């Protein structure tokens, strides 16, 4: 069972899906059931166009909203980008950074993340930093080396004393949108390794940092994964688009946390 000192977190990454109307409809179906989730934190990560409206819709609940990306600069000639201050103004609690799709499809580098993570923290946003290996890297038994490199590089610009609010999501790239998912043991082993790497920066902070699993999380497999001692919740993609499926995953996290 996850450490009770680390309150589980379940985040819905909607990616480039759901209009504002669809986001409101989701909230209308999800909020009542989510009212019983008193042992976990729930975060919805909509497209930027729906961020402020969804935040307003759930503002009377314990549900938070987070963005899916941000630029590290405070302002400037960066067409199409959003700053941390803009996200805060829109009501964002946090921001997903370094998702594998940003890395693979849009060329986001560890150097960029080394600037984004401290910028998010400085603005009061909770970074949900995504790390994970490709299928080829896992087959080459390079998982631990890849995770160590990403953690070291992506947190290079963060003062170790400022790590406390950080959330990390382990997302094995070979399990995203493929229908495959890591076994509970694979998830536990990788996440324990990530915690060990974080401890090199700040052992006390590492013990309290929430590390999520992300990779084809569904109602059918959520419970067994979130029973692992170092797994503190989930970053959910496709299954988060359906309010009933996402609620079932949240309930699995609630049970893993010892909630009702």
PDB file of C-alpha atoms in Angstrom:
ATOM      1  CA  UNK A   1       0.000   0.000   0.000  1.00  0.00           C
ATOM      2  CA  UNK A   2       1.326   3.494  -0.802  1.00  0.00           C
ATOM      3  CA  UNK A   3       2.908   5.508   2.008  1.00  0.00           C
ATOM      4  CA  UNK A   4       0.069   7.212   3.873  1.00  0.00           C
ATOM      5  CA  UNK A   5       2.220  10.334   4.242  1.00  0.00           C
ATOM      6  CA  UNK A   6       1.973  10.777   0.478  1.00  0.00           C
ATOM      7  CA  UNK A   7      -1.623  11.588  -0.394  1.00  0.00           C
ATOM      8  CA  UNK A   8      -2.451   9.774  -3.655  1.00  0.00           C
ATOM      9  CA  UNK A   9      -3.074  11.863  -6.743  1.00  0.00           C
ATOM     10  CA  UNK A  10      -4.956  10.851  -9.882  1.00  0.00           C
ATOM     11  CA  UNK A  11      -4.640  13.142 -12.898  1.00  0.00           C
ATOM     12  CA  UNK A  12      -6.648  13.063 -16.133  1.00  0.00           C
ATOM     13  CA  UNK A  13      -4.584  14.043 -19.173  1.00  0.00           C
ATOM     14  CA  UNK A  14      -7.115  14.768 -21.897  1.00  0.00           C
ATOM     15  CA  UNK A  15      -4.457  15.727 -24.447  1.00  0.00           C
ATOM     16  CA  UNK A  16      -5.959  17.419 -27.557  1.00  0.00           C
ATOM     17  CA  UNK A  17      -9.491  16.296 -26.758  1.00  0.00           C
ATOM     18  CA  UNK A  18     -12.664  17.908 -25.398  1.00  0.00           C
ATOM     19  CA  UNK A  19     -14.095  21.292 -26.295  1.00  0.00           C
ATOM     20  CA  UNK A  20     -15.229  23.632 -23.535  1.00  0.00           C
ATOM     21  CA  UNK A  21     -18.758  22.244 -23.828  1.00  0.00           C
ATOM     22  CA  UNK A  22     -17.463  18.685 -23.593  1.00  0.00           C
ATOM     23  CA  UNK A  23     -15.337  19.603 -20.575  1.00  0.00           C
ATOM     24  CA  UNK A  24     -18.388  21.062 -18.828  1.00  0.00           C
ATOM     25  CA  UNK A  25     -20.377  17.921 -19.645  1.00  0.00           C
ATOM     26  CA  UNK A  26     -17.628  15.737 -18.187  1.00  0.00           C
ATOM     27  CA  UNK A  27     -17.583  17.780 -14.990  1.00  0.00           C
ATOM     28  CA  UNK A  28     -21.358  17.548 -14.741  1.00  0.00           C
ATOM     29  CA  UNK A  29     -21.164  13.753 -14.841  1.00  0.00           C
ATOM     30  CA  UNK A  30     -18.075  13.383 -12.662  1.00  0.00           C
ATOM     31  CA  UNK A  31     -18.367  15.868  -9.805  1.00  0.00           C
ATOM     32  CA  UNK A  32     -21.106  14.181  -7.757  1.00  0.00           C
ATOM     33  CA  UNK A  33     -19.310  10.834  -7.646  1.00  0.00           C
ATOM     34  CA  UNK A  34     -15.981  12.527  -6.930  1.00  0.00           C
ATOM     35  CA  UNK A  35     -17.399  14.153  -3.791  1.00  0.00           C
ATOM     36  CA  UNK A  36     -16.683  10.935  -1.878  1.00  0.00           C
ATOM     37  CA  UNK A  37     -12.998  10.915  -2.840  1.00  0.00           C
ATOM     38  CA  UNK A  38     -11.770  12.397   0.408  1.00  0.00           C
ATOM     39  CA  UNK A  39      -8.506  10.429   0.684  1.00  0.00           C
ATOM     40  CA  UNK A  40      -6.982  11.422  -2.671  1.00  0.00           C
ATOM     41  CA  UNK A  41      -6.354  14.453  -4.859  1.00  0.00           C
ATOM     42  CA  UNK A  42      -7.951  14.640  -8.307  1.00  0.00           C
ATOM     43  CA  UNK A  43      -6.609  16.829 -11.114  1.00  0.00           C
ATOM     44  CA  UNK A  44      -8.103  17.397 -14.569  1.00  0.00           C
ATOM     45  CA  UNK A  45      -5.715  18.459 -17.351  1.00  0.00           C
ATOM     46  CA  UNK A  46      -7.815  19.841 -20.224  1.00  0.00           C
ATOM     47  CA  UNK A  47      -6.669  21.621 -23.380  1.00  0.00           C
ATOM     48  CA  UNK A  48      -5.669  25.241 -22.719  1.00  0.00           C
ATOM     49  CA  UNK A  49      -8.898  26.514 -24.291  1.00  0.00           C
ATOM     50  CA  UNK A  50     -10.963  24.798 -21.589  1.00  0.00           C
ATOM     51  CA  UNK A  51      -8.654  25.440 -18.631  1.00  0.00           C
ATOM     52  CA  UNK A  52     -10.278  28.560 -17.171  1.00  0.00           C
ATOM     53  CA  UNK A  53     -13.840  27.416 -17.818  1.00  0.00           C
ATOM     54  CA  UNK A  54     -13.285  23.956 -16.355  1.00  0.00           C
ATOM     55  CA  UNK A  55     -11.547  25.500 -13.359  1.00  0.00           C
ATOM     56  CA  UNK A  56     -14.577  27.665 -12.756  1.00  0.00           C
ATOM     57  CA  UNK A  57     -16.907  24.699 -13.111  1.00  0.00           C
ATOM     58  CA  UNK A  58     -15.114  22.688 -10.407  1.00  0.00           C
ATOM     59  CA  UNK A  59     -14.164  25.654  -8.214  1.00  0.00           C
ATOM     60  CA  UNK A  60     -16.599  24.678  -5.460  1.00  0.00           C
ATOM     61  CA  UNK A  61     -15.143  21.155  -5.282  1.00  0.00           C
ATOM     62  CA  UNK A  62     -11.774  19.746  -4.200  1.00  0.00           C
ATOM     63  CA  UNK A  63     -10.888  18.991  -7.844  1.00  0.00           C
ATOM     64  CA  UNK A  64      -7.964  20.931  -9.312  1.00  0.00           C
ATOM     65  CA  UNK A  65      -7.087  21.728 -12.915  1.00  0.00           C
ATOM     66  CA  UNK A  66      -3.681  21.672 -14.566  1.00  0.00           C
ATOM     67  CA  UNK A  67      -2.274  22.669 -17.938  1.00  0.00           C
ATOM     68  CA  UNK A  68      -0.556  20.281 -20.337  1.00  0.00           C
ATOM     69  CA  UNK A  69       2.483  22.433 -21.155  1.00  0.00           C
ATOM     70  CA  UNK A  70       4.058  25.873 -20.615  1.00  0.00           C
ATOM     71  CA  UNK A  71       6.953  28.021 -21.738  1.00  0.00           C
ATOM     72  CA  UNK A  72       9.724  28.827 -19.311  1.00  0.00           C
ATOM     73  CA  UNK A  73       9.915  32.552 -20.122  1.00  0.00           C
ATOM     74  CA  UNK A  74       7.808  35.128 -18.283  1.00  0.00           C
ATOM     75  CA  UNK A  75       6.852  36.737 -21.594  1.00  0.00           C
ATOM     76  CA  UNK A  76       8.246  37.306 -25.067  1.00  0.00           C
ATOM     77  CA  UNK A  77       7.987  36.647 -28.764  1.00  0.00           C
ATOM     78  CA  UNK A  78       7.051  32.976 -28.495  1.00  0.00           C
ATOM     79  CA  UNK A  79       4.067  32.538 -30.787  1.00  0.00           C
ATOM     80  CA  UNK A  80       1.639  29.881 -29.621  1.00  0.00           C
ATOM     81  CA  UNK A  81       3.160  29.504 -26.146  1.00  0.00           C
ATOM     82  CA  UNK A  82       1.744  30.188 -22.672  1.00  0.00           C
ATOM     83  CA  UNK A  83       3.653  31.409 -19.622  1.00  0.00           C
ATOM     84  CA  UNK A  84       3.328  30.209 -16.065  1.00  0.00           C
ATOM     85  CA  UNK A  85       1.663  33.482 -15.073  1.00  0.00           C
ATOM     86  CA  UNK A  86      -0.974  32.996 -17.781  1.00  0.00           C
ATOM     87  CA  UNK A  87      -1.729  29.507 -16.480  1.00  0.00           C
ATOM     88  CA  UNK A  88      -1.988  30.728 -12.897  1.00  0.00           C
ATOM     89  CA  UNK A  89      -4.356  33.489 -14.020  1.00  0.00           C
ATOM     90  CA  UNK A  90      -6.489  30.857 -15.768  1.00  0.00           C
ATOM     91  CA  UNK A  91      -6.807  28.980 -12.479  1.00  0.00           C
ATOM     92  CA  UNK A  92      -4.228  26.240 -12.982  1.00  0.00           C
ATOM     93  CA  UNK A  93      -2.998  24.365  -9.913  1.00  0.00           C
ATOM     94  CA  UNK A  94      -0.211  22.673 -11.835  1.00  0.00           C
ATOM     95  CA  UNK A  95       1.223  21.800 -15.235  1.00  0.00           C
ATOM     96  CA  UNK A  96       2.250  18.580 -16.963  1.00  0.00           C
ATOM     97  CA  UNK A  97       5.824  18.876 -18.209  1.00  0.00           C
ATOM     98  CA  UNK A  98       7.896  16.545 -20.371  1.00  0.00           C
ATOM     99  CA  UNK A  99       5.105  14.217 -21.441  1.00  0.00           C
ATOM    100  CA  UNK A 100       6.482  11.635 -23.871  1.00  0.00           C
ATOM    101  CA  UNK A 101       4.362  13.058 -26.683  1.00  0.00           C
ATOM    102  CA  UNK A 102       5.925  16.488 -26.127  1.00  0.00           C
ATOM    103  CA  UNK A 103       9.363  14.895 -26.151  1.00  0.00           C
ATOM    104  CA  UNK A 104       8.834  12.590 -29.126  1.00  0.00           C
ATOM    105  CA  UNK A 105       6.483  14.567 -31.385  1.00  0.00           C
ATOM    106  CA  UNK A 106       7.545  18.122 -30.618  1.00  0.00           C
ATOM    107  CA  UNK A 107      11.218  17.760 -29.791  1.00  0.00           C
ATOM    108  CA  UNK A 108      11.054  18.863 -26.158  1.00  0.00           C
ATOM    109  CA  UNK A 109      14.488  18.402 -24.640  1.00  0.00           C
ATOM    110  CA  UNK A 110      15.814  17.826 -21.158  1.00  0.00           C
ATOM    111  CA  UNK A 111      17.469  21.249 -21.454  1.00  0.00           C
ATOM    112  CA  UNK A 112      14.065  22.857 -21.996  1.00  0.00           C
ATOM    113  CA  UNK A 113      12.630  20.996 -19.013  1.00  0.00           C
ATOM    114  CA  UNK A 114      15.544  22.108 -16.854  1.00  0.00           C
ATOM    115  CA  UNK A 115      14.249  25.656 -17.455  1.00  0.00           C
ATOM    116  CA  UNK A 116      10.516  24.867 -17.283  1.00  0.00           C
ATOM    117  CA  UNK A 117      10.457  23.006 -13.977  1.00  0.00           C
ATOM    118  CA  UNK A 118      11.997  25.811 -11.885  1.00  0.00           C
ATOM    119  CA  UNK A 119       9.860  28.389 -13.719  1.00  0.00           C
ATOM    120  CA  UNK A 120       6.715  26.471 -12.789  1.00  0.00           C
ATOM    121  CA  UNK A 121       7.788  26.136  -9.169  1.00  0.00           C
ATOM    122  CA  UNK A 122       8.659  29.828  -8.954  1.00  0.00           C
ATOM    123  CA  UNK A 123       5.166  30.717 -10.198  1.00  0.00           C
ATOM    124  CA  UNK A 124       3.491  28.499  -7.607  1.00  0.00           C
ATOM    125  CA  UNK A 125       2.488  25.801 -10.086  1.00  0.00           C
ATOM    126  CA  UNK A 126       2.941  22.120  -9.249  1.00  0.00           C
ATOM    127  CA  UNK A 127       5.029  20.501 -12.014  1.00  0.00           C
ATOM    128  CA  UNK A 128       3.942  16.986 -12.975  1.00  0.00           C
ATOM    129  CA  UNK A 129       7.226  15.916 -14.546  1.00  0.00           C
ATOM    130  CA  UNK A 130       6.958  12.930 -16.876  1.00  0.00           C
ATOM    131  CA  UNK A 131       9.845  10.510 -17.363  1.00  0.00           C
ATOM    132  CA  UNK A 132      10.048   7.106 -18.977  1.00  0.00           C
ATOM    133  CA  UNK A 133      11.819   4.787 -21.364  1.00  0.00           C
ATOM    134  CA  UNK A 134      11.087   3.544 -24.881  1.00  0.00           C
ATOM    135  CA  UNK A 135      10.515  -0.106 -25.713  1.00  0.00           C
ATOM    136  CA  UNK A 136      14.014  -0.345 -27.190  1.00  0.00           C
ATOM    137  CA  UNK A 137      15.536   1.102 -24.033  1.00  0.00           C
ATOM    138  CA  UNK A 138      13.646  -1.352 -21.831  1.00  0.00           C
ATOM    139  CA  UNK A 139      14.648  -4.266 -24.054  1.00  0.00           C
ATOM    140  CA  UNK A 140      18.256  -3.099 -23.753  1.00  0.00           C
ATOM    141  CA  UNK A 141      17.870  -3.107 -19.949  1.00  0.00           C
ATOM    142  CA  UNK A 142      18.573   0.633 -19.934  1.00  0.00           C
ATOM    143  CA  UNK A 143      15.433   1.685 -18.024  1.00  0.00           C
ATOM    144  CA  UNK A 144      17.226   2.718 -14.837  1.00  0.00           C
ATOM    145  CA  UNK A 145      19.915   4.607 -16.739  1.00  0.00           C
ATOM    146  CA  UNK A 146      17.314   6.502 -18.779  1.00  0.00           C
ATOM    147  CA  UNK A 147      15.314   7.446 -15.700  1.00  0.00           C
ATOM    148  CA  UNK A 148      18.449   8.568 -13.868  1.00  0.00           C
ATOM    149  CA  UNK A 149      19.522  10.719 -16.804  1.00  0.00           C
ATOM    150  CA  UNK A 150      16.113  12.352 -17.155  1.00  0.00           C
ATOM    151  CA  UNK A 151      15.751  13.111 -13.440  1.00  0.00           C
ATOM    152  CA  UNK A 152      19.267  14.541 -13.232  1.00  0.00           C
ATOM    153  CA  UNK A 153      18.897  16.680 -16.355  1.00  0.00           C
ATOM    154  CA  UNK A 154      15.316  17.853 -15.866  1.00  0.00           C
ATOM    155  CA  UNK A 155      15.901  18.960 -12.265  1.00  0.00           C
ATOM    156  CA  UNK A 156      19.290  20.530 -12.899  1.00  0.00           C
ATOM    157  CA  UNK A 157      17.870  24.040 -12.484  1.00  0.00           C
ATOM    158  CA  UNK A 158      15.973  23.336  -9.254  1.00  0.00           C
ATOM    159  CA  UNK A 159      17.375  24.104  -5.822  1.00  0.00           C
ATOM    160  CA  UNK A 160      17.184  20.790  -3.909  1.00  0.00           C
ATOM    161  CA  UNK A 161      15.367  22.603  -1.120  1.00  0.00           C
ATOM    162  CA  UNK A 162      12.575  23.569  -3.534  1.00  0.00           C
ATOM    163  CA  UNK A 163      11.670  20.042  -4.670  1.00  0.00           C
ATOM    164  CA  UNK A 164       8.849  19.516  -2.163  1.00  0.00           C
ATOM    165  CA  UNK A 165       5.835  20.385  -4.383  1.00  0.00           C
ATOM    166  CA  UNK A 166       7.121  18.342  -7.349  1.00  0.00           C
ATOM    167  CA  UNK A 167       5.078  15.431  -8.701  1.00  0.00           C
ATOM    168  CA  UNK A 168       6.741  12.885 -11.010  1.00  0.00           C
ATOM    169  CA  UNK A 169       4.902  10.605 -13.419  1.00  0.00           C
ATOM    170  CA  UNK A 170       6.602   7.436 -14.621  1.00  0.00           C
ATOM    171  CA  UNK A 171       5.243   6.712 -18.072  1.00  0.00           C
ATOM    172  CA  UNK A 172       6.853   3.800 -19.908  1.00  0.00           C
ATOM    173  CA  UNK A 173       6.542   5.021 -23.478  1.00  0.00           C
ATOM    174  CA  UNK A 174       5.935   1.492 -24.734  1.00  0.00           C
ATOM    175  CA  UNK A 175       2.727   1.405 -22.664  1.00  0.00           C
ATOM    176  CA  UNK A 176       1.132   4.684 -23.734  1.00  0.00           C
ATOM    177  CA  UNK A 177      -1.846   4.276 -26.032  1.00  0.00           C
ATOM    178  CA  UNK A 178      -0.740   0.758 -26.942  1.00  0.00           C
ATOM    179  CA  UNK A 179      -3.041  -1.228 -24.702  1.00  0.00           C
ATOM    180  CA  UNK A 180       0.036  -2.605 -22.933  1.00  0.00           C
ATOM    181  CA  UNK A 181       0.875  -1.583 -19.421  1.00  0.00           C
ATOM    182  CA  UNK A 182       3.681  -2.268 -17.033  1.00  0.00           C
ATOM    183  CA  UNK A 183       3.100  -5.037 -14.536  1.00  0.00           C
ATOM    184  CA  UNK A 184       2.694  -3.870 -10.939  1.00  0.00           C
ATOM    185  CA  UNK A 185       6.242  -5.077 -10.240  1.00  0.00           C
ATOM    186  CA  UNK A 186       7.666  -3.214 -13.239  1.00  0.00           C
ATOM    187  CA  UNK A 187       5.886  -0.046 -12.137  1.00  0.00           C
ATOM    188  CA  UNK A 188       7.068  -0.451  -8.544  1.00  0.00           C
ATOM    189  CA  UNK A 189      10.670  -1.154  -9.530  1.00  0.00           C
ATOM    190  CA  UNK A 190      10.885   1.852 -11.849  1.00  0.00           C
ATOM    191  CA  UNK A 191       9.179   4.213  -9.420  1.00  0.00           C
ATOM    192  CA  UNK A 192      11.366   3.055  -6.523  1.00  0.00           C
ATOM    193  CA  UNK A 193      14.381   3.768  -8.720  1.00  0.00           C
ATOM    194  CA  UNK A 194      13.049   7.254  -9.480  1.00  0.00           C
ATOM    195  CA  UNK A 195      12.618   7.884  -5.758  1.00  0.00           C
ATOM    196  CA  UNK A 196      16.209   6.818  -5.228  1.00  0.00           C
ATOM    197  CA  UNK A 197      17.373   9.280  -7.871  1.00  0.00           C
ATOM    198  CA  UNK A 198      15.344  12.064  -6.256  1.00  0.00           C
ATOM    199  CA  UNK A 199      16.958  11.208  -2.929  1.00  0.00           C
ATOM    200  CA  UNK A 200      20.326  12.156  -4.409  1.00  0.00           C
ATOM    201  CA  UNK A 201      18.980  15.719  -4.579  1.00  0.00           C
ATOM    202  CA  UNK A 202      17.144  15.779  -1.245  1.00  0.00           C
ATOM    203  CA  UNK A 203      16.463  12.558   0.724  1.00  0.00           C
ATOM    204  CA  UNK A 204      13.768  14.133   2.874  1.00  0.00           C
ATOM    205  CA  UNK A 205      11.930  15.631  -0.090  1.00  0.00           C
ATOM    206  CA  UNK A 206      12.225  12.375  -2.053  1.00  0.00           C
ATOM    207  CA  UNK A 207      10.400  10.486   0.682  1.00  0.00           C
ATOM    208  CA  UNK A 208       7.421  12.839   0.317  1.00  0.00           C
ATOM    209  CA  UNK A 209       7.336  13.433  -3.440  1.00  0.00           C
ATOM    210  CA  UNK A 210       4.370  11.765  -5.113  1.00  0.00           C
ATOM    211  CA  UNK A 211       5.309   9.526  -8.039  1.00  0.00           C
ATOM    212  CA  UNK A 212       2.501   8.422 -10.334  1.00  0.00           C
ATOM    213  CA  UNK A 213       2.249   5.615 -12.870  1.00  0.00           C
ATOM    214  CA  UNK A 214       1.053   6.488 -16.353  1.00  0.00           C
ATOM    215  CA  UNK A 215       0.644   4.061 -19.213  1.00  0.00           C
ATOM    216  CA  UNK A 216      -2.663   2.517 -20.300  1.00  0.00           C
ATOM    217  CA  UNK A 217      -4.189   2.853 -16.818  1.00  0.00           C
ATOM    218  CA  UNK A 218      -7.734   1.501 -16.854  1.00  0.00           C
ATOM    219  CA  UNK A 219     -10.363   0.537 -14.266  1.00  0.00           C
ATOM    220  CA  UNK A 220      -9.327  -3.104 -14.738  1.00  0.00           C
ATOM    221  CA  UNK A 221      -5.665  -2.628 -13.768  1.00  0.00           C
ATOM    222  CA  UNK A 222      -5.640   0.501 -11.607  1.00  0.00           C
ATOM    223  CA  UNK A 223      -6.175  -1.194  -8.252  1.00  0.00           C
ATOM    224  CA  UNK A 224      -3.293  -3.651  -8.434  1.00  0.00           C
ATOM    225  CA  UNK A 225      -0.848  -1.027  -9.680  1.00  0.00           C
ATOM    226  CA  UNK A 226      -1.775   1.498  -7.001  1.00  0.00           C
ATOM    227  CA  UNK A 227      -1.377  -1.074  -4.227  1.00  0.00           C
ATOM    228  CA  UNK A 228       2.391  -0.975  -4.774  1.00  0.00           C
ATOM    229  CA  UNK A 229       4.225   0.857  -1.965  1.00  0.00           C
ATOM    230  CA  UNK A 230       5.944   3.522  -4.076  1.00  0.00           C
ATOM    231  CA  UNK A 231       3.069   4.169  -6.511  1.00  0.00           C
ATOM    232  CA  UNK A 232       1.240   7.282  -5.344  1.00  0.00           C
ATOM    233  CA  UNK A 233      -1.488   7.459  -7.982  1.00  0.00           C
ATOM    234  CA  UNK A 234      -1.857   7.633 -11.736  1.00  0.00           C
ATOM    235  CA  UNK A 235      -1.590   9.893 -14.757  1.00  0.00           C
ATOM    236  CA  UNK A 236      -4.464   8.644 -16.902  1.00  0.00           C
ATOM    237  CA  UNK A 237      -4.814   9.225 -20.638  1.00  0.00           C
ATOM    238  CA  UNK A 238      -7.512   7.555 -22.747  1.00  0.00           C
ATOM    239  CA  UNK A 239      -9.504   6.153 -19.831  1.00  0.00           C
ATOM    240  CA  UNK A 240      -9.828   9.642 -18.335  1.00  0.00           C
ATOM    241  CA  UNK A 241     -12.018  10.810 -21.210  1.00  0.00           C
ATOM    242  CA  UNK A 242     -14.984   8.842 -19.883  1.00  0.00           C
ATOM    243  CA  UNK A 243     -16.204  10.172 -16.526  1.00  0.00           C
ATOM    244  CA  UNK A 244     -17.373   6.748 -15.334  1.00  0.00           C
ATOM    245  CA  UNK A 245     -14.078   5.046 -16.171  1.00  0.00           C
ATOM    246  CA  UNK A 246     -12.066   7.842 -14.618  1.00  0.00           C
ATOM    247  CA  UNK A 247     -14.197   7.745 -11.479  1.00  0.00           C
ATOM    248  CA  UNK A 248     -13.566   3.999 -11.141  1.00  0.00           C
ATOM    249  CA  UNK A 249      -9.815   4.614 -11.349  1.00  0.00           C
ATOM    250  CA  UNK A 250     -10.109   7.332  -8.700  1.00  0.00           C
ATOM    251  CA  UNK A 251     -12.067   4.964  -6.476  1.00  0.00           C
ATOM    252  CA  UNK A 252      -9.282   2.380  -6.830  1.00  0.00           C
ATOM    253  CA  UNK A 253      -6.809   4.996  -5.602  1.00  0.00           C
ATOM    254  CA  UNK A 254      -9.162   5.872  -2.758  1.00  0.00           C
ATOM    255  CA  UNK A 255      -9.283   2.222  -1.672  1.00  0.00           C
ATOM    256  CA  UNK A 256      -5.489   1.912  -1.949  1.00  0.00           C
ATOM    257  CA  UNK A 257      -5.221   4.906   0.361  1.00  0.00           C
ATOM    258  CA  UNK A 258      -7.462   3.231   2.904  1.00  0.00           C
ATOM    259  CA  UNK A 259     -10.386   5.528   2.206  1.00  0.00           C
ATOM    260  CA  UNK A 260     -14.037   4.490   2.154  1.00  0.00           C
TER     261      UNK A 260
END
